[in-house]
Short mmCIF file of C-alpha atoms in Angstrom, two decimals:
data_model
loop_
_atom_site.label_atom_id
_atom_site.label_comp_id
_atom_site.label_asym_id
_atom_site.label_seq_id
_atom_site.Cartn_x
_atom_site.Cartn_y
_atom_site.Cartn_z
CA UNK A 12 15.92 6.30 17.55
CA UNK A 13 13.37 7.91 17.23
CA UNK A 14 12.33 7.24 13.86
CA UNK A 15 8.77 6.63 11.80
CA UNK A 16 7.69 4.47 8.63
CA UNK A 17 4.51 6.63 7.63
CA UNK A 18 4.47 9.77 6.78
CA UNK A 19 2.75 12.10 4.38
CA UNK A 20 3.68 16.32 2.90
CA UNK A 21 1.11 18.95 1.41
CA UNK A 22 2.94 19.10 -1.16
CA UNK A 23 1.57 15.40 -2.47
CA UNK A 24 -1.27 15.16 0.07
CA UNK A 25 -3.93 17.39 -0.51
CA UNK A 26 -5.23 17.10 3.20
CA UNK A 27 -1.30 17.33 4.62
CA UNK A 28 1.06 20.62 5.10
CA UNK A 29 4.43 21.57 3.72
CA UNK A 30 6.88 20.24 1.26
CA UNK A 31 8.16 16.87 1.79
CA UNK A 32 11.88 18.54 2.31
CA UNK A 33 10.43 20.79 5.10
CA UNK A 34 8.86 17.51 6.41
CA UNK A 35 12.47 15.96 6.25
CA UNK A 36 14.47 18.76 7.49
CA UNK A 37 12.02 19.05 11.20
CA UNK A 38 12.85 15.43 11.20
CA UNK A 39 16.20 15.96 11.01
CA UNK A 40 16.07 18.71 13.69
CA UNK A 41 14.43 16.68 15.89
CA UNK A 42 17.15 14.05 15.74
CA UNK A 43 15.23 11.31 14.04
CA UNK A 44 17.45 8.42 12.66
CA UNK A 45 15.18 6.79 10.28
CA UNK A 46 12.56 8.45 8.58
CA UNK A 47 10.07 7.03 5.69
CA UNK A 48 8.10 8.53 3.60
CA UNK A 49 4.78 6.83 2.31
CA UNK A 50 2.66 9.60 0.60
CA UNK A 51 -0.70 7.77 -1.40
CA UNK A 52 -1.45 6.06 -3.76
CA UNK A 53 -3.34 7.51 -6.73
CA UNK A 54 -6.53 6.24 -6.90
CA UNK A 55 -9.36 5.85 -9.72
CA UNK A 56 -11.76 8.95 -9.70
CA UNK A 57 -14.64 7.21 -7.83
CA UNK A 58 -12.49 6.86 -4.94
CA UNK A 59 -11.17 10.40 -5.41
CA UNK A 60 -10.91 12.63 -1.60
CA UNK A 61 -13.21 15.95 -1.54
CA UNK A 62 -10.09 17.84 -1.77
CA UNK A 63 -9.10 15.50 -4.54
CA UNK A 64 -12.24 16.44 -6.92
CA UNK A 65 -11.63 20.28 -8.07
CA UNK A 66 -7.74 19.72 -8.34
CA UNK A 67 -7.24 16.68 -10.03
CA UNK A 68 -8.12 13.58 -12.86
CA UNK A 69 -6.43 10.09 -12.71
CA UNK A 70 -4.13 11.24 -14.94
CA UNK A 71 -2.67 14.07 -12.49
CA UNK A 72 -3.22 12.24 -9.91
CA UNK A 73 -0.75 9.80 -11.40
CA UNK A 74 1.52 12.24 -12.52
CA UNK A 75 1.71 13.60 -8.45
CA UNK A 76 2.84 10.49 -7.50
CA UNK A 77 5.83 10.09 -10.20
CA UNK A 78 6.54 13.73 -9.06
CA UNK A 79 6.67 12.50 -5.26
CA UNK A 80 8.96 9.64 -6.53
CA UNK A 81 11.37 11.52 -7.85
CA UNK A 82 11.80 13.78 -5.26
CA UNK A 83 11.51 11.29 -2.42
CA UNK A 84 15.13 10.20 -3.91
CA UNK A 85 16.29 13.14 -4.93
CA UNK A 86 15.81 13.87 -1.00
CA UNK A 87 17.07 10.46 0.37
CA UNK A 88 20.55 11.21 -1.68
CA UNK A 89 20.82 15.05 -0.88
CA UNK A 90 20.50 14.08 3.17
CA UNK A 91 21.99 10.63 3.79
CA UNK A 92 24.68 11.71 5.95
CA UNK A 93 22.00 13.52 8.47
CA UNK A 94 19.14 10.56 8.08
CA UNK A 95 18.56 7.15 6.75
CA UNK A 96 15.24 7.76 4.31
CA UNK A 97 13.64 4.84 2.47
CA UNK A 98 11.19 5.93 -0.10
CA UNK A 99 7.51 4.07 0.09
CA UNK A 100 3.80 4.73 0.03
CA UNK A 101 0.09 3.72 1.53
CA UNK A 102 -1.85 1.47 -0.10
CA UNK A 103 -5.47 2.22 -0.57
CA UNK A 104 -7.20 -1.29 -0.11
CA UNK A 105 -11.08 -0.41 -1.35
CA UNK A 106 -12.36 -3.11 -3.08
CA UNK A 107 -11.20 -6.51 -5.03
CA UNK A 108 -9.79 -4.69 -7.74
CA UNK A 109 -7.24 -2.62 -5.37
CA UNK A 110 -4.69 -5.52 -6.01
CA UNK A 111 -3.94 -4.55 -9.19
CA UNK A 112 -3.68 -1.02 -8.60
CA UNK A 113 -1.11 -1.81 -5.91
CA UNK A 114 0.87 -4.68 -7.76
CA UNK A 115 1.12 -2.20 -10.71
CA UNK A 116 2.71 0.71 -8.88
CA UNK A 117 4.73 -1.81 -7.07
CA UNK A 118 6.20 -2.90 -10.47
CA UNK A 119 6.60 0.48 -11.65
CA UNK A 120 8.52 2.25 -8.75
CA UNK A 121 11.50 0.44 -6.91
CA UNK A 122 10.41 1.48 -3.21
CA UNK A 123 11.91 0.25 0.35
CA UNK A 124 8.49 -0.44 1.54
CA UNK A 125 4.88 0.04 2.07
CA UNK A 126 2.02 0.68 4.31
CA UNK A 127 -0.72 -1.81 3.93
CA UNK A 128 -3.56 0.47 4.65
CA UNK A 129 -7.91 0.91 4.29
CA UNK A 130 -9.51 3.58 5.12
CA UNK A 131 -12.32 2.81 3.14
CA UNK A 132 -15.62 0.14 3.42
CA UNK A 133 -18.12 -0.58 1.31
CA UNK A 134 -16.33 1.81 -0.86
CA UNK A 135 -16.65 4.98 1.37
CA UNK A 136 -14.03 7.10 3.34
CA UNK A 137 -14.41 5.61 7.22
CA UNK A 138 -11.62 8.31 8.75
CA UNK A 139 -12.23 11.49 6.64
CA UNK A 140 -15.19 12.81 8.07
CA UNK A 141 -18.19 12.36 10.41
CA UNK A 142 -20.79 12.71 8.11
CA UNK A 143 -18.90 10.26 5.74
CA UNK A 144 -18.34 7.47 8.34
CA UNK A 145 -22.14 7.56 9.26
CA UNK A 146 -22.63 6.65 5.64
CA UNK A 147 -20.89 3.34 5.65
CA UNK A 148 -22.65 2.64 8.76
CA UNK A 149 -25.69 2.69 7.16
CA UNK A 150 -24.59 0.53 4.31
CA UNK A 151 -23.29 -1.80 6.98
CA UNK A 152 -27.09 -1.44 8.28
CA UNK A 153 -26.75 1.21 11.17
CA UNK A 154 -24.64 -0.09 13.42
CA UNK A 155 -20.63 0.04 14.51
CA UNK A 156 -20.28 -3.45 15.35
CA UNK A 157 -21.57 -4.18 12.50
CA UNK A 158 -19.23 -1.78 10.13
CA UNK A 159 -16.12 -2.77 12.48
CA UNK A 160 -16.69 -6.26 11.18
CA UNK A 161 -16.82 -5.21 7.66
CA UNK A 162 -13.65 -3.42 8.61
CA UNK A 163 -11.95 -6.17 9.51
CA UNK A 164 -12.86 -8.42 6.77
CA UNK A 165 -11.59 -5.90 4.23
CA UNK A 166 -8.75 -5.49 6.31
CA UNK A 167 -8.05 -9.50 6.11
CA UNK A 168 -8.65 -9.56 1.99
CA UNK A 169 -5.64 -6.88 1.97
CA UNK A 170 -3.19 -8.43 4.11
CA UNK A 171 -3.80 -12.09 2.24
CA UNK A 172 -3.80 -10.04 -1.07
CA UNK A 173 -0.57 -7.77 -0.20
CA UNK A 174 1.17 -8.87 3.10
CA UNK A 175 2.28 -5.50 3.77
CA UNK A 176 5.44 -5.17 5.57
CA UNK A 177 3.97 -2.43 7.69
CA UNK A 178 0.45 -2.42 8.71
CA UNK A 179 -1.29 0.82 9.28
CA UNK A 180 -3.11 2.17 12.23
CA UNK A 181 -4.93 -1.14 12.28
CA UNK A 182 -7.77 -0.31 14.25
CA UNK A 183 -8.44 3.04 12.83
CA UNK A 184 -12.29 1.87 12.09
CA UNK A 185 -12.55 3.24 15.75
CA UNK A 186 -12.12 6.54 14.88
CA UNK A 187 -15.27 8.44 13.83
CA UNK A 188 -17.32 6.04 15.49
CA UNK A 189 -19.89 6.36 18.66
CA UNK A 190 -17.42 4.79 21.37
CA UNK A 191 -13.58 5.34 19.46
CA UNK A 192 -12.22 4.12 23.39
CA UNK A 193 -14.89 1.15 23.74
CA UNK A 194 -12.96 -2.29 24.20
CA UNK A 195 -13.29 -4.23 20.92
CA UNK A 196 -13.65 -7.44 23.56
CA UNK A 197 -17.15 -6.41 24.20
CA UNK A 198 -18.14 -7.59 20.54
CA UNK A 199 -17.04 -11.30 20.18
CA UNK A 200 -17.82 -11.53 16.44
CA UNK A 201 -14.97 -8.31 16.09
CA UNK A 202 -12.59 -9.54 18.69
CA UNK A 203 -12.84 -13.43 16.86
CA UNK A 204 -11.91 -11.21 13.59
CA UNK A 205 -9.24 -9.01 15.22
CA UNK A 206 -6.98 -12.20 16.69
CA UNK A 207 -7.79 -13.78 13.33
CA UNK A 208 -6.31 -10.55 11.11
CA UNK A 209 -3.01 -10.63 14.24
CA UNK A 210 -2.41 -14.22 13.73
CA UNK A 211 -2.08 -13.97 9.84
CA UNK A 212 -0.10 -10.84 10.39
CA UNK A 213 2.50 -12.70 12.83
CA UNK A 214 2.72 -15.98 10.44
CA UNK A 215 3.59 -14.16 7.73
CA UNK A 216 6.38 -11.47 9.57
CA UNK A 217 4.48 -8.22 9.28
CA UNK A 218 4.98 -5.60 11.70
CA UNK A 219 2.51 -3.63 12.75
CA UNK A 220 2.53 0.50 13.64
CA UNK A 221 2.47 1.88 16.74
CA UNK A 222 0.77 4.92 15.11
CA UNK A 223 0.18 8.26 17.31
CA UNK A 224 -1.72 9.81 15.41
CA UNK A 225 -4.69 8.35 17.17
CA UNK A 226 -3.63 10.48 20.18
CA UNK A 227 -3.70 13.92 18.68
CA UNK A 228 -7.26 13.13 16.93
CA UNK A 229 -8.15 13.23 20.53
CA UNK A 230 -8.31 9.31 21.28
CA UNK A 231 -6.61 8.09 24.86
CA UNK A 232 -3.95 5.22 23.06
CA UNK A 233 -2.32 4.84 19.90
CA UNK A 234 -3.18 2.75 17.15
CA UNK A 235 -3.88 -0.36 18.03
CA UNK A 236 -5.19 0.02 21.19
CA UNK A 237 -2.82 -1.96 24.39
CA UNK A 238 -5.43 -4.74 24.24
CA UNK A 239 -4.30 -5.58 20.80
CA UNK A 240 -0.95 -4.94 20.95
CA UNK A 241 -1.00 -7.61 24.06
CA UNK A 242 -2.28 -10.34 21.72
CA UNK A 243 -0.08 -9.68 19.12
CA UNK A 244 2.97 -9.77 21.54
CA UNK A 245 1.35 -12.91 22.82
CA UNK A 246 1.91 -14.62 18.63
CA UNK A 247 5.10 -12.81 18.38
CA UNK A 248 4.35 -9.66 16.56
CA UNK A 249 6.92 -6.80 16.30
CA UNK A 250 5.94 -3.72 16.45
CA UNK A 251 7.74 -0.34 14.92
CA UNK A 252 6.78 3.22 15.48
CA UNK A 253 5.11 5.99 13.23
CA UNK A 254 3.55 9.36 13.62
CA UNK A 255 1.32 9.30 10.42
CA UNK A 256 2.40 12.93 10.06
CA UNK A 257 0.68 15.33 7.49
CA UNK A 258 2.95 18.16 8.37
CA UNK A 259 6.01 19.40 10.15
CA UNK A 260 4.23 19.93 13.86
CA UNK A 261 3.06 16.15 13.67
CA UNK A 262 6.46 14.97 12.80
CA UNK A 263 7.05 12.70 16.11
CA UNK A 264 4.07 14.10 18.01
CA UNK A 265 3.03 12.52 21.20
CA UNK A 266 6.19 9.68 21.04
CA UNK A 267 6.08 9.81 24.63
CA UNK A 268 2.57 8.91 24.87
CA UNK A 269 3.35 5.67 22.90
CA UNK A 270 6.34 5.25 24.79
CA UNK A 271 3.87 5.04 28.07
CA UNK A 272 1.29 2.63 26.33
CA UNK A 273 4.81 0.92 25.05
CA UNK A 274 5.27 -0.20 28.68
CA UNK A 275 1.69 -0.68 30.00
CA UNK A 276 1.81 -3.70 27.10
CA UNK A 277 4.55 -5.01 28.47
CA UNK A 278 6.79 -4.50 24.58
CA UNK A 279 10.67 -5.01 25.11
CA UNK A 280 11.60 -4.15 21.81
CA UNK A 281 10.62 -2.54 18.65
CA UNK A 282 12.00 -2.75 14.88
CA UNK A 283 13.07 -0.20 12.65
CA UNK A 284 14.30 -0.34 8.53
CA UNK A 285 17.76 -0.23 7.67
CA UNK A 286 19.66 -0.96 4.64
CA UNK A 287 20.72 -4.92 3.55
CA UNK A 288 24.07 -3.85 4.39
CA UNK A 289 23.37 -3.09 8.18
CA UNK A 290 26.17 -4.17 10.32
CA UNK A 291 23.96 -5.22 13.22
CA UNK A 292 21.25 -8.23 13.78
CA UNK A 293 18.85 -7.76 11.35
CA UNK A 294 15.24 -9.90 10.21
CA UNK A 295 14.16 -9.97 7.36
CA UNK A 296 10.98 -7.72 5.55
CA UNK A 297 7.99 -9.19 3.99
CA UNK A 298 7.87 -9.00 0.04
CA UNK A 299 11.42 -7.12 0.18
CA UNK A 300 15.35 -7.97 0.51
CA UNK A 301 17.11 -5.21 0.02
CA UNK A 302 15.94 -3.80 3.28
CA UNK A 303 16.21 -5.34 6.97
CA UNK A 304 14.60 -4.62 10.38
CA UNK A 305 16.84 -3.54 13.26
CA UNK A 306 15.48 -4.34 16.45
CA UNK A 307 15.80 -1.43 19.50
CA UNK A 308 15.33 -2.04 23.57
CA UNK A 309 12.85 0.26 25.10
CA UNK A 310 14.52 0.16 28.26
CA UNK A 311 16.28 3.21 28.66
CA UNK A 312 14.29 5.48 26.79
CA UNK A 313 13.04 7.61 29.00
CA UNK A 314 17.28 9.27 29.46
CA UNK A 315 16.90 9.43 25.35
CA UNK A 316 16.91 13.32 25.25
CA UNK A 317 14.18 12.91 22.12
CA UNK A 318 11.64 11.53 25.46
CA UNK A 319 13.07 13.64 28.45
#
């Protein structure tokens, strides 16, 4: 402890900062144990980022990803006696066809894991921008409940489709909309959606992110919100931690924050990946067997020098 399973570098993210060793060696600095790396996945050019347009074609994009491959374990060798890396990415979950796109790269690169991910519905970018989010609400017909419960549909095609062992900042729909600290409960139809998307999740042994990112885009709690995490607990979920950093200064930001929403759900323990070989209990990881989760206490944390 403390460690993260998403993470992302400038030097393969075009909206992200700094090389994915500079990335590595903060961690390291900080103390992390466990670090993963999960830049994206390249994506067809309709579903290219702004950033994306002037700098790349599919073919690049394709090649960037190959490059971050290679490095990612040409890193994970160079610092295994300072850090335990594992080498993964985010999934892009758009539209029907995403499942090939995934299943390919998956059978082309040997990784430790993935982040089931969408940031996009009705085949537009929900998280990148205002302007951009306001557009799928107006496909969904004007309205965030409405585009929430698109959200969560699309959401529920990926995780049948993929069963990601790690599922990303699962309520990030909440971002760039009107109310991003409104209580889902106040829509039925969403809620009825949510506990349906948690359940699936739990029957099927995914763990889902305690992501802080949430808190530095200026949002009160993490993704998911402690309402959700308190139904998940309820079916058994686990839970790990990530900082969804784009950068070195977002490399464990605002643990401590988590750590306090941690408690107010009432979690007693949260996972982390190791290696088959671990020495300790271990559970196993959806869709993979060469890796294992650890389980860690919370109690105690706050003495951890990383929180005090």
């Amino acid at each position: 402890m403390p460690f993260s399973h998403h993470s992302h570098s400038g030097e393969f993210c075009g909206h992200a900062v700094n090389t994915l060793e500079e990335v590595i060696l903060h961690a390291i600095k900080l103390g992390m144990t466990t670090f993963c790396m999960t830049e994206h996945i390249p994506r067809s050019r309709q579903d290219f980022y702004p950033e994306e347009e002037s700098k790349h074609d599919e073919a690049s994009l394709a090649k960037l990803f190959d490059s971050y491959y290679t490095e990612a374990r040409r890193l994970q060798k160079a610092y295994a006696d300072q850090i335990q890396l594992f080498v993964g990415f985010e999934s892009e979950w758009i539209r029907d066809s995403s499942v090939d796109q995934i299943r390919a790269l998956r059978a082309k690169y040997d990784v430790d894991l993935f982040v089931g991910s969408v940031h996009h519905v009705h085949g537009i970018p929900i998280d990148y921008d205002t302007p951009y989010y306001h557009k799928a609400r107006n496909v969904a017909g004007g309205k965030d409940e409405q585009l929430f419960a698109d959200y969560f549909d699309l959401q529920y095609q990926m995780l049948q489709q993929l069963k990601p062992p790690v599922v990303g900042h699962f309520d990030l729909i909440r971002l760039k909309s009107d109310d991003p600290e409104r209580s889902f409960k106040t829509w039925p139809d969403v809620w009825t959606k949510i506990e349906r998307n948690l359940k699936f999740i739990a029957g099927y042994g995914g763990v889902v992110e305690l992501n802080s990112s949430a808190l530095r885009k200026g949002m009160s709690e993490q993704y998911p919100q402690v309402e959700i995490c308190q139904t998940f607990l309820k079916m058994g979920g686990r839970f790990t931690f990530s900082d969804d950093s784009h950068g070195t200064d977002q490399v464990g930001a605002n643990y401590k924050r988590v750590l306090d929403a941690i408690r107010k759900a009432q979690i007693e323990s949260v996972v982390y990946l190791v290696p088959q070989d671990f020495a300790g209990a271990s559970e196993a990881v959806s869709g993979f067997n060469h890796v294992r989760w650890a389980r860690f206490g919370v109690d105690g944390l706050d003495d951890h020098k990383f929180f005090a």
